[in-house]
CSV table of N, CA, C and O in Angstrom, one decimal:
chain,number,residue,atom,x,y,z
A,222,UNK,N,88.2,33.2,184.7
A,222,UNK,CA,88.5,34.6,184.2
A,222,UNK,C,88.1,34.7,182.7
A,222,UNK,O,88.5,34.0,181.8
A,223,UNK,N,87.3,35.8,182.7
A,223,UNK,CA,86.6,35.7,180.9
A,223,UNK,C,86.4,37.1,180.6
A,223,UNK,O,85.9,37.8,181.4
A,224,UNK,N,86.8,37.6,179.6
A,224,UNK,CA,86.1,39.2,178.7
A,224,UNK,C,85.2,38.2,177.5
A,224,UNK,O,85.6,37.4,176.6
A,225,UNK,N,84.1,38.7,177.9
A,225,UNK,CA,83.1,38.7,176.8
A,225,UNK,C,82.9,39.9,175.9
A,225,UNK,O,82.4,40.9,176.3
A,226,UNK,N,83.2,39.9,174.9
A,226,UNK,CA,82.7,40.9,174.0
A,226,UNK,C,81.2,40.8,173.1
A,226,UNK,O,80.8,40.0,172.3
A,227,UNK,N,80.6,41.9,173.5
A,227,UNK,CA,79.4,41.8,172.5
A,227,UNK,C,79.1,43.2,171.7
A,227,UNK,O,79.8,44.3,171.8
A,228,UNK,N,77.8,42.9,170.7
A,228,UNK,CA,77.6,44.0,170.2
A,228,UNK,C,77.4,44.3,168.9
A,228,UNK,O,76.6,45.0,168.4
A,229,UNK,N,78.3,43.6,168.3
A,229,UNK,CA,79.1,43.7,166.5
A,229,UNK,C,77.4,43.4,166.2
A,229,UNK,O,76.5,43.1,167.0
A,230,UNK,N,77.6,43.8,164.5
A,230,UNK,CA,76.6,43.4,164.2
A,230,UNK,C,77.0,44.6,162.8
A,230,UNK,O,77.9,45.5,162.8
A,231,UNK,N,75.7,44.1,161.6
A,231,UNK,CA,75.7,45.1,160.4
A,231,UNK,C,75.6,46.6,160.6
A,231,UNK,O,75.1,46.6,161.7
A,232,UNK,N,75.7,47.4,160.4
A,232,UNK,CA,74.9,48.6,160.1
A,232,UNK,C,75.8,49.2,159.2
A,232,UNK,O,77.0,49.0,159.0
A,233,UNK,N,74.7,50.3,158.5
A,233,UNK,CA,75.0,51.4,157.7
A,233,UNK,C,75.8,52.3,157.8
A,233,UNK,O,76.3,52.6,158.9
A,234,UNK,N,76.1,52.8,156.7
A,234,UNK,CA,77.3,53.8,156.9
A,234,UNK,C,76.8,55.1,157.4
A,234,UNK,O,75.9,55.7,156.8
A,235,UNK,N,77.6,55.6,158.7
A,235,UNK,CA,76.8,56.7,159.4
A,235,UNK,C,76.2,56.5,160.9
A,235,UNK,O,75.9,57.2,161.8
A,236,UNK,N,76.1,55.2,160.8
A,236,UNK,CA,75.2,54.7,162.2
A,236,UNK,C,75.7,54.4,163.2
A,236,UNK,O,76.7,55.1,163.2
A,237,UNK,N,75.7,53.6,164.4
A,237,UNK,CA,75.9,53.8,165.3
A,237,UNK,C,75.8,52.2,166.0
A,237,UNK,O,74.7,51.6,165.9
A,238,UNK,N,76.8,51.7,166.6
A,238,UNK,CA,76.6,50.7,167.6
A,238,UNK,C,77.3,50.6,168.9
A,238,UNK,O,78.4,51.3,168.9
A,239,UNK,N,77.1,50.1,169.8
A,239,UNK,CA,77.6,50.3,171.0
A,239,UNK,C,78.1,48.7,171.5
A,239,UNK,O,77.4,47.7,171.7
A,240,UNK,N,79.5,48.8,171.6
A,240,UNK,CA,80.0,47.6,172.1
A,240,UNK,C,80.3,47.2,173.5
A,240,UNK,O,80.8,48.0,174.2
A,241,UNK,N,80.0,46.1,173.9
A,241,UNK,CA,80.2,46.0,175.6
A,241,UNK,C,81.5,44.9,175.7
A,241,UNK,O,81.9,44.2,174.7
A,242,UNK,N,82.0,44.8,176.9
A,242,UNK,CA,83.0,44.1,177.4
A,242,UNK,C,83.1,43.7,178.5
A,242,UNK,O,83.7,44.4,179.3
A,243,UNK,N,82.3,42.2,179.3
A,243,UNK,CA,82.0,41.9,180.3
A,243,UNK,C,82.8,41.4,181.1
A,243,UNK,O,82.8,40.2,180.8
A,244,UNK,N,83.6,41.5,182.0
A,244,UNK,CA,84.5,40.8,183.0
A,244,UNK,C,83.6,39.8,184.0
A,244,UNK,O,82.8,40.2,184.9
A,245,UNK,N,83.9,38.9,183.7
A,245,UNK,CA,83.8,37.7,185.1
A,245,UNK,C,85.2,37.1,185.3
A,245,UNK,O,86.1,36.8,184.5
A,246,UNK,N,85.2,36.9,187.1
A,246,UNK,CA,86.4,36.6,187.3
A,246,UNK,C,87.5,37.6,188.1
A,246,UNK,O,88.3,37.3,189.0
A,247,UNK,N,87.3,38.4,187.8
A,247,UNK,CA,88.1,40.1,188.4
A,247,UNK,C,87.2,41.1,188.2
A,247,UNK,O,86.3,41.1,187.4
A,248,UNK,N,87.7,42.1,188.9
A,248,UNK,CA,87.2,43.0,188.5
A,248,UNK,C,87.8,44.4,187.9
A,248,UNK,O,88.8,45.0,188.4
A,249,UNK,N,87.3,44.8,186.9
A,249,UNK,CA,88.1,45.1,185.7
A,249,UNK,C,88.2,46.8,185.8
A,249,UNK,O,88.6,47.5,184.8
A,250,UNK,N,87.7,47.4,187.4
A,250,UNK,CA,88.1,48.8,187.3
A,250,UNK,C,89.3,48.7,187.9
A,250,UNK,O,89.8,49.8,188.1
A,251,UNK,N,90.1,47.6,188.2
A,251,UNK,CA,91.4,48.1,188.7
A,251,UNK,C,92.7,47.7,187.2
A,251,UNK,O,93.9,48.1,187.1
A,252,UNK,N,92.0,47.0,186.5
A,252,UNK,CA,92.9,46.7,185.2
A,252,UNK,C,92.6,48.1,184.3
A,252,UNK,O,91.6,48.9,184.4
A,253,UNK,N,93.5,48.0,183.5
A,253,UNK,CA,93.5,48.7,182.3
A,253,UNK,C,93.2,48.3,181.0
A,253,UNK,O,93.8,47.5,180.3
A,254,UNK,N,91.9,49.1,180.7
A,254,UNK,CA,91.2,48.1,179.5
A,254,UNK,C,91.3,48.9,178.2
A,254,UNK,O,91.5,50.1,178.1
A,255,UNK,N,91.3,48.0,177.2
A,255,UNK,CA,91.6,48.4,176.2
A,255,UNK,C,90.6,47.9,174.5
A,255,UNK,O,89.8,47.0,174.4
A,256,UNK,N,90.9,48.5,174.0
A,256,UNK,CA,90.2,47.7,172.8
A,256,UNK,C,90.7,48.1,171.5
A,256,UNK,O,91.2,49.2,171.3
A,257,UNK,N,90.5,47.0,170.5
A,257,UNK,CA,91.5,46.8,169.3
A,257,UNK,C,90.4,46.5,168.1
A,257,UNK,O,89.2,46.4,168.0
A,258,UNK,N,91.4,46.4,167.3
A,258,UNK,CA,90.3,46.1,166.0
A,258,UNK,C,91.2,45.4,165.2
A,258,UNK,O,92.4,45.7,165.4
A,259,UNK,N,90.8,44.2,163.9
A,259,UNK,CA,91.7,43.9,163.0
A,259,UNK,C,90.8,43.6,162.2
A,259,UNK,O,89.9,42.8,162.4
A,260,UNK,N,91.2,44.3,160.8
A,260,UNK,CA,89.9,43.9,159.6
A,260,UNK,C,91.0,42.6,159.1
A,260,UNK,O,92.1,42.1,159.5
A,261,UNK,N,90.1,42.3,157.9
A,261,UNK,CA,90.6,41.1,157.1
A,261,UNK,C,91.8,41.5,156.6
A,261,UNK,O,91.8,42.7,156.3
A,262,UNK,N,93.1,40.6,156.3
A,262,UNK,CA,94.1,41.1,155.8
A,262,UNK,C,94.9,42.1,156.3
A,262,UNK,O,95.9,42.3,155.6
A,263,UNK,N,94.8,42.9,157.4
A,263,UNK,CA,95.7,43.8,157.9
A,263,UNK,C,96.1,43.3,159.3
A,263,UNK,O,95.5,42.5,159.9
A,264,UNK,N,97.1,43.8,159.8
A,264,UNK,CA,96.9,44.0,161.7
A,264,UNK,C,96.4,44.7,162.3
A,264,UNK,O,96.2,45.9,162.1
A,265,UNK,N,96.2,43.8,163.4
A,265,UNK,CA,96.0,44.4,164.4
A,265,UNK,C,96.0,45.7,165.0
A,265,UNK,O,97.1,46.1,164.9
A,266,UNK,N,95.0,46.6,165.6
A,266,UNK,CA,95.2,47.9,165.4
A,266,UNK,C,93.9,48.6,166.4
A,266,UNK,O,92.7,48.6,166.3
A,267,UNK,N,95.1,49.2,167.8
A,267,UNK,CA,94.5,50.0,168.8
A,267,UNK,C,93.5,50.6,168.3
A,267,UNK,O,93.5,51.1,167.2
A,268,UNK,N,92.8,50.4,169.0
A,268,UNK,CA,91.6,51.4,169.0
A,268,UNK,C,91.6,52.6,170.3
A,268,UNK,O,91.9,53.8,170.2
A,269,UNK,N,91.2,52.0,171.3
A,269,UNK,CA,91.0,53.0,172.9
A,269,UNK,C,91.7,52.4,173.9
A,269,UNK,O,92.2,51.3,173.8
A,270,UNK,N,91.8,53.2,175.1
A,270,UNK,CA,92.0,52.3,175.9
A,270,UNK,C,92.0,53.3,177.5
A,270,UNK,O,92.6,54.4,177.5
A,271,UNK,N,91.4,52.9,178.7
A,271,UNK,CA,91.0,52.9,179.8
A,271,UNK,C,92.2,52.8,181.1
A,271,UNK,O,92.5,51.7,181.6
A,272,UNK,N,92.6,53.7,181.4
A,272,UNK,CA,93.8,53.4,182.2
A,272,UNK,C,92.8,53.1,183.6
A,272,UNK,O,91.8,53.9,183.7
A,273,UNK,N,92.9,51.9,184.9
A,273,UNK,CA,92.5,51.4,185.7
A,273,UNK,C,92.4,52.5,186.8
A,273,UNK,O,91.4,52.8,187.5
A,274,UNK,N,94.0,53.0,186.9
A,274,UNK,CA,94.5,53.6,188.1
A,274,UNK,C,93.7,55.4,188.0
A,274,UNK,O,93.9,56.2,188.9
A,275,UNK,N,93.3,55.5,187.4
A,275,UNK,CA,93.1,57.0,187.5
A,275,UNK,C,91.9,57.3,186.2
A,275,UNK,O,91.5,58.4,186.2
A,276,UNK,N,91.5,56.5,185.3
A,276,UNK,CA,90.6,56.7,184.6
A,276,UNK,C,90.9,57.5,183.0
A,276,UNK,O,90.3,57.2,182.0
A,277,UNK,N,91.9,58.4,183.1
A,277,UNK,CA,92.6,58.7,181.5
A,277,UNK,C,92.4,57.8,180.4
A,277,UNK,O,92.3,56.6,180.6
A,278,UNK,N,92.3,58.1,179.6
A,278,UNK,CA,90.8,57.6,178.5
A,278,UNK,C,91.9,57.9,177.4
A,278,UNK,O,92.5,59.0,177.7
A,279,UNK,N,92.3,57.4,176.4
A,279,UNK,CA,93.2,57.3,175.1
A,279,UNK,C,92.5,57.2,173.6
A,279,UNK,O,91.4,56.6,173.7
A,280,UNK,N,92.6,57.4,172.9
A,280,UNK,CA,91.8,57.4,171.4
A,280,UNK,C,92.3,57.3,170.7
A,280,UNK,O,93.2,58.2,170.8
A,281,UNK,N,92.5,56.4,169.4
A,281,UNK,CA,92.9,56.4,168.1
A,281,UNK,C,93.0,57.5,167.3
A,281,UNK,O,92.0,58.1,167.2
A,282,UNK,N,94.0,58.0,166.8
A,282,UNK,CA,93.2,59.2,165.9
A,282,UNK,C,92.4,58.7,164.7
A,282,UNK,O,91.7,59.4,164.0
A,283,UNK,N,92.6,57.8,164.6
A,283,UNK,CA,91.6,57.0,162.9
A,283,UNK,C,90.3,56.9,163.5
A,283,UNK,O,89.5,57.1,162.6
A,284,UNK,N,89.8,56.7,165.0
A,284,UNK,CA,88.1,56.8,165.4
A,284,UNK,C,88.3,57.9,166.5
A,284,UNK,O,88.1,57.4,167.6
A,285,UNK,N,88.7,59.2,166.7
A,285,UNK,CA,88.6,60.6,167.4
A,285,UNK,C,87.7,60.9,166.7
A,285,UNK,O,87.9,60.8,165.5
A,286,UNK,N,86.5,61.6,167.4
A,286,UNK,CA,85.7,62.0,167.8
A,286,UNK,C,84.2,61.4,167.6
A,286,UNK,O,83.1,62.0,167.7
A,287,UNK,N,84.4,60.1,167.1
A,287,UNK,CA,83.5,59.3,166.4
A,287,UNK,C,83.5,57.9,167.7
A,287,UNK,O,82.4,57.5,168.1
A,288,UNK,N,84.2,57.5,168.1
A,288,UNK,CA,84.2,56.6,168.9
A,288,UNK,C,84.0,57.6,170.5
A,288,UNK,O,84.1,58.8,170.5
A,289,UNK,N,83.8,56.7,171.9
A,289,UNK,CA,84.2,56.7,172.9
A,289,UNK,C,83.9,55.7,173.9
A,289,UNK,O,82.9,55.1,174.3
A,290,UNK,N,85.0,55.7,174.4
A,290,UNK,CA,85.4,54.2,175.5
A,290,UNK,C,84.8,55.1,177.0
A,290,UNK,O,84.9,56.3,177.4
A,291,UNK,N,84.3,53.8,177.4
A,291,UNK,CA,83.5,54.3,179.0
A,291,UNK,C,83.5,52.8,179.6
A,291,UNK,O,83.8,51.8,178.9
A,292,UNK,N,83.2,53.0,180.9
A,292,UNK,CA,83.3,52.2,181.9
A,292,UNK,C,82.2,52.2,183.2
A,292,UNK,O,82.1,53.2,183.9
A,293,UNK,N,81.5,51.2,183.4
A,293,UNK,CA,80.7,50.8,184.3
A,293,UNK,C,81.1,49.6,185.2
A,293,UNK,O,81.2,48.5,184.9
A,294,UNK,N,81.3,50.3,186.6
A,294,UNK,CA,82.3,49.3,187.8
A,294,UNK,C,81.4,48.5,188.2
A,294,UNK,O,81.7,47.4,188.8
A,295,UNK,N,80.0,48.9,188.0
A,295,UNK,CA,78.9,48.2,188.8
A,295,UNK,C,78.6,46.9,188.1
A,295,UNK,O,78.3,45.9,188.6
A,296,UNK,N,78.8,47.0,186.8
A,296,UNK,CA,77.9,45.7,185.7
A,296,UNK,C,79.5,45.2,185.5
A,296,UNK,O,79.8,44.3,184.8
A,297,UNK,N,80.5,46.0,186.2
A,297,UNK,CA,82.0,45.4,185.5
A,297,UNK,C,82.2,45.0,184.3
A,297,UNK,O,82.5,43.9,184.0
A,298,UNK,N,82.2,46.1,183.4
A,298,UNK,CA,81.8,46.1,182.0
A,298,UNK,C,82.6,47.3,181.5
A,298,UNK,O,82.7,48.2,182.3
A,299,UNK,N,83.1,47.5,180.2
A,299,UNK,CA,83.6,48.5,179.5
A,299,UNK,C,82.4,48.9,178.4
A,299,UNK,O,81.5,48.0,178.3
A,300,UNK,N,82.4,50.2,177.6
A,300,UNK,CA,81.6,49.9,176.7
A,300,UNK,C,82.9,50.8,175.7
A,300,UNK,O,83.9,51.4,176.1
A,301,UNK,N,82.3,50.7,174.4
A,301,UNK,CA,82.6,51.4,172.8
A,301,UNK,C,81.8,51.9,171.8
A,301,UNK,O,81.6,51.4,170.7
A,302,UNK,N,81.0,53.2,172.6
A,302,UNK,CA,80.2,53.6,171.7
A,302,UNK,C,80.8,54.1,170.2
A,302,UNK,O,81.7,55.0,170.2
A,303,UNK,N,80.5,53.7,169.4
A,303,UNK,CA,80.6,54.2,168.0
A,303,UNK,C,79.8,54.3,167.1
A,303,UNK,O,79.1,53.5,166.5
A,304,UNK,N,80.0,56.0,166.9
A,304,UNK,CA,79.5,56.8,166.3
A,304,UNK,C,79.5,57.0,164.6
A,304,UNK,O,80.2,56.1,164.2
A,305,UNK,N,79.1,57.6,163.9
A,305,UNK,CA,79.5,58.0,162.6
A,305,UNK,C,80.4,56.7,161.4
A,305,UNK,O,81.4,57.0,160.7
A,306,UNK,N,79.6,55.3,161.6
A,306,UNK,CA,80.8,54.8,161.5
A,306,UNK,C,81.2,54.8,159.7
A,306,UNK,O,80.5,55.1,158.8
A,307,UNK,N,82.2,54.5,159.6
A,307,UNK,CA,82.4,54.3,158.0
A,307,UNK,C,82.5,52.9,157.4
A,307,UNK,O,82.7,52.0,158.3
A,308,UNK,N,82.5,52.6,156.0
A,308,UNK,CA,82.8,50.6,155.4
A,308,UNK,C,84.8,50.7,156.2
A,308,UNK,O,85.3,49.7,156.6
A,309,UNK,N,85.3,51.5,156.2
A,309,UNK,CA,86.8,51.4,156.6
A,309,UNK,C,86.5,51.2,158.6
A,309,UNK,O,87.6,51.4,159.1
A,310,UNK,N,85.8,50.9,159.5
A,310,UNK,CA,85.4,50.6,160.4
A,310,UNK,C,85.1,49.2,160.6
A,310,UNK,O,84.7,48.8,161.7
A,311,UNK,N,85.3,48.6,159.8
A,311,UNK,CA,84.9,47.1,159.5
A,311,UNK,C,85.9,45.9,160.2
A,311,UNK,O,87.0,46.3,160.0
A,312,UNK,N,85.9,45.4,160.5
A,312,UNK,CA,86.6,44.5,161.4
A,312,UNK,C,85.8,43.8,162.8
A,312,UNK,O,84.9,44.3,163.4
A,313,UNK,N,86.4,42.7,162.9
A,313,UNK,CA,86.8,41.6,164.7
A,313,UNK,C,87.2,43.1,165.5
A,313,UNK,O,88.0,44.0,165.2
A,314,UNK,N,86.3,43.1,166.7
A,314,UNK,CA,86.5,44.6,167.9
A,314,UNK,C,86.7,43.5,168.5
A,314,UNK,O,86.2,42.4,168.3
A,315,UNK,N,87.9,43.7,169.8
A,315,UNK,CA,88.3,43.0,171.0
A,315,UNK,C,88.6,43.9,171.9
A,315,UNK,O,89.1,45.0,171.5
A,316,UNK,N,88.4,43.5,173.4
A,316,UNK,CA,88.6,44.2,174.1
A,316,UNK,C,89.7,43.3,175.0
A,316,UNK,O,89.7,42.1,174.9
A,317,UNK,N,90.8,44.2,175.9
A,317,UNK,CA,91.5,43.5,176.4
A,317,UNK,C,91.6,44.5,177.8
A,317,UNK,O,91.2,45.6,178.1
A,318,UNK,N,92.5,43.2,178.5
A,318,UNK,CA,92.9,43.7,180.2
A,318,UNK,C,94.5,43.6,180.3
A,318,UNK,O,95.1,42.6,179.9
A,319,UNK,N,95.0,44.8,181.1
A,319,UNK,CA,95.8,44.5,181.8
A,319,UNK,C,95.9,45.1,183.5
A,319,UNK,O,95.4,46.1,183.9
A,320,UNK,N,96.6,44.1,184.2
A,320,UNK,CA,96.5,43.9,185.3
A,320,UNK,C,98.3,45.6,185.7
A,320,UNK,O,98.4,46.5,186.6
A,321,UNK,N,98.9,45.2,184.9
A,321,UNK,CA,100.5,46.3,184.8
A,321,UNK,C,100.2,47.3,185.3
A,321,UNK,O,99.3,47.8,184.6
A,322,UNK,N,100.6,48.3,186.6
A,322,UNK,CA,99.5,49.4,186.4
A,322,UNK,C,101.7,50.4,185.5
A,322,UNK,O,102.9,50.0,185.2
A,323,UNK,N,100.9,51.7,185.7
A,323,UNK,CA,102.0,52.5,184.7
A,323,UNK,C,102.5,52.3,183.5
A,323,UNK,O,103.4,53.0,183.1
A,324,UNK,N,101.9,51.4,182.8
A,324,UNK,CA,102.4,50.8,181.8
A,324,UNK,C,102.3,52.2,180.4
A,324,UNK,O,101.2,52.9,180.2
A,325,UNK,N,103.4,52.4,179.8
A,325,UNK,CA,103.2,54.0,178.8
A,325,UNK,C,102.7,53.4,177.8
A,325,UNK,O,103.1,52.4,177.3
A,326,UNK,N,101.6,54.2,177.3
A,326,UNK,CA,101.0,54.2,176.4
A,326,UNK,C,101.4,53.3,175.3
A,326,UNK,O,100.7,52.5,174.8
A,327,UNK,N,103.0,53.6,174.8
A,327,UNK,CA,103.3,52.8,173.6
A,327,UNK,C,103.0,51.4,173.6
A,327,UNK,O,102.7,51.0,172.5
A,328,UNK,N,103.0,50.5,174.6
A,328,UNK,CA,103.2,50.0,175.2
A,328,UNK,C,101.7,48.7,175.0
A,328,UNK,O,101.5,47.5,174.6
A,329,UNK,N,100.7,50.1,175.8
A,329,UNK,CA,99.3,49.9,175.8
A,329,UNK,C,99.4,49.2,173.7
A,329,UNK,O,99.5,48.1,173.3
A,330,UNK,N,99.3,50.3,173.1
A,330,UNK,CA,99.1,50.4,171.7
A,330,UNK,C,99.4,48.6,171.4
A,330,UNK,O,98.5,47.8,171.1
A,331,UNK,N,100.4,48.4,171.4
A,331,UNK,CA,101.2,47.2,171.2
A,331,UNK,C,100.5,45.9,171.2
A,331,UNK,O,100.5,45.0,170.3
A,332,UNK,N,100.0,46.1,172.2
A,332,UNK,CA,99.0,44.8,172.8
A,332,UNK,C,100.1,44.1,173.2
A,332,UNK,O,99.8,42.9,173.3
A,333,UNK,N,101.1,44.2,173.5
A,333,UNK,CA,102.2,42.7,174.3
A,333,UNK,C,101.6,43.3,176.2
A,333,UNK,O,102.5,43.0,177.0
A,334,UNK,N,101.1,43.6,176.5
A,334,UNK,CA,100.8,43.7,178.3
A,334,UNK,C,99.7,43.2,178.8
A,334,UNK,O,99.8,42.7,179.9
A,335,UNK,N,98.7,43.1,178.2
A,335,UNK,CA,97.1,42.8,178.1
A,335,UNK,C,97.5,41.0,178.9
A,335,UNK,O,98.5,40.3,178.6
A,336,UNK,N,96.4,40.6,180.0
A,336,UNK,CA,96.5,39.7,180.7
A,336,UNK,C,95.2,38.6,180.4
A,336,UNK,O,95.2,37.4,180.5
A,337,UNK,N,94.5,39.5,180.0
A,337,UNK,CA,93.1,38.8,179.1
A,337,UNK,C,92.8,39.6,177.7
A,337,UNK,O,93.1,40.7,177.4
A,338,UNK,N,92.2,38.6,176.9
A,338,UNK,CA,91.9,39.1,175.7
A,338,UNK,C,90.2,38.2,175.5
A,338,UNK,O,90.2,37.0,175.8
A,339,UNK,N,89.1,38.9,175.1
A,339,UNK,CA,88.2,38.8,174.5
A,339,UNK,C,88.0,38.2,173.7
A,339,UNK,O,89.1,37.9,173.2
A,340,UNK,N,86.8,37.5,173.2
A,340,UNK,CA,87.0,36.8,171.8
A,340,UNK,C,86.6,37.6,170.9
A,340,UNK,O,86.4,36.9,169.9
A,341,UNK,N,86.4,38.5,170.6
A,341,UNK,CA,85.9,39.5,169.7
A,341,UNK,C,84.4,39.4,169.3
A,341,UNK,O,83.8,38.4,169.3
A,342,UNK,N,84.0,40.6,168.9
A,342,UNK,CA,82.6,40.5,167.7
A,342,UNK,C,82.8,41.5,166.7
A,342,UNK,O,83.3,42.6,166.7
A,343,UNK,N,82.2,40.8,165.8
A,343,UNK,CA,82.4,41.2,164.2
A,343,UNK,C,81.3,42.5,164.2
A,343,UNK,O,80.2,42.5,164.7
A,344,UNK,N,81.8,43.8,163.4
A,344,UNK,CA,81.5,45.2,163.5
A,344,UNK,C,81.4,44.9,161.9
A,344,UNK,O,82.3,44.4,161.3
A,345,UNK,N,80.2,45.4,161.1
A,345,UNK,CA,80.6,45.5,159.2
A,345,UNK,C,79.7,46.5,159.3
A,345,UNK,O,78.7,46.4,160.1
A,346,UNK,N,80.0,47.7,158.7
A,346,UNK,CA,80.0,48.7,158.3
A,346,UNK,C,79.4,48.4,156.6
A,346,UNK,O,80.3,48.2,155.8
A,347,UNK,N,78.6,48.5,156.2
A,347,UNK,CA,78.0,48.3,154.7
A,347,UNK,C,76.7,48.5,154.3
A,347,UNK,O,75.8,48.0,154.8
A,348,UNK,N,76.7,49.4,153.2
A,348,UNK,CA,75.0,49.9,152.9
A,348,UNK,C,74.6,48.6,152.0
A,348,UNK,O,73.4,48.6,151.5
């Protein structure tokens, strides 16, 4: 059982990269996926996240209307398109799973439910 994270990489401020999140092992439209961020020196800190059971889609308000979390059951893959990004977008992106279904949002946010976790890729934001 594995989440691969890819994607990270440099870009400019303003630009755009698209992060993916590969499941082998399960299959990850019945989990609830999620994805986090932690720059250097701070915590850990929700980004989106993917409810399994019905599809309800969650957003940060620090990346609303700039980010969006989507889902492909065929490649069993999550993605994180992001948009407009800024140098405060900078951080390790991880993506995670939980298997819990109903689990309330706060909950989600927390990261204590998540059954797998990603190894992350590094996102820098810098002109």
């Amino acid at each position: 059982v594995q989440l691969q994270a890819s994607g990270g990489g440099l870009v400019q401020p303003g630009g755009s990269l698209r992060l993916s999140c590969a499941a082998s092992g399960f299959t990850l439209g019945y989990y609830t996926m999620s994805w986090f961020r932690q720059a250097p020196g701070k915590e850990r800190e929700w980004v989106s996240c993917r409810r399994g059971s019905d599809g309800t889609t969650y957003i940060a308000d620090s990346v609303k209307g700039r980010f969006t979390m989507s889902r492909d059951n065929a490649k069993n893959t999550v993605y994180l398109q992001m948009n407009s990004l800024k140098p405060e977008d900078t951080a390790v992106y991880y993506c995670a799973a939980a298997s819990r279904r109903h689990i309330i949002l706060s909950r989600l946010r927390d990261g204590t439910e998540y059954d797998y976790w990603g190894q992350g890729t590094q996102v820098t934001v810098s002109s």
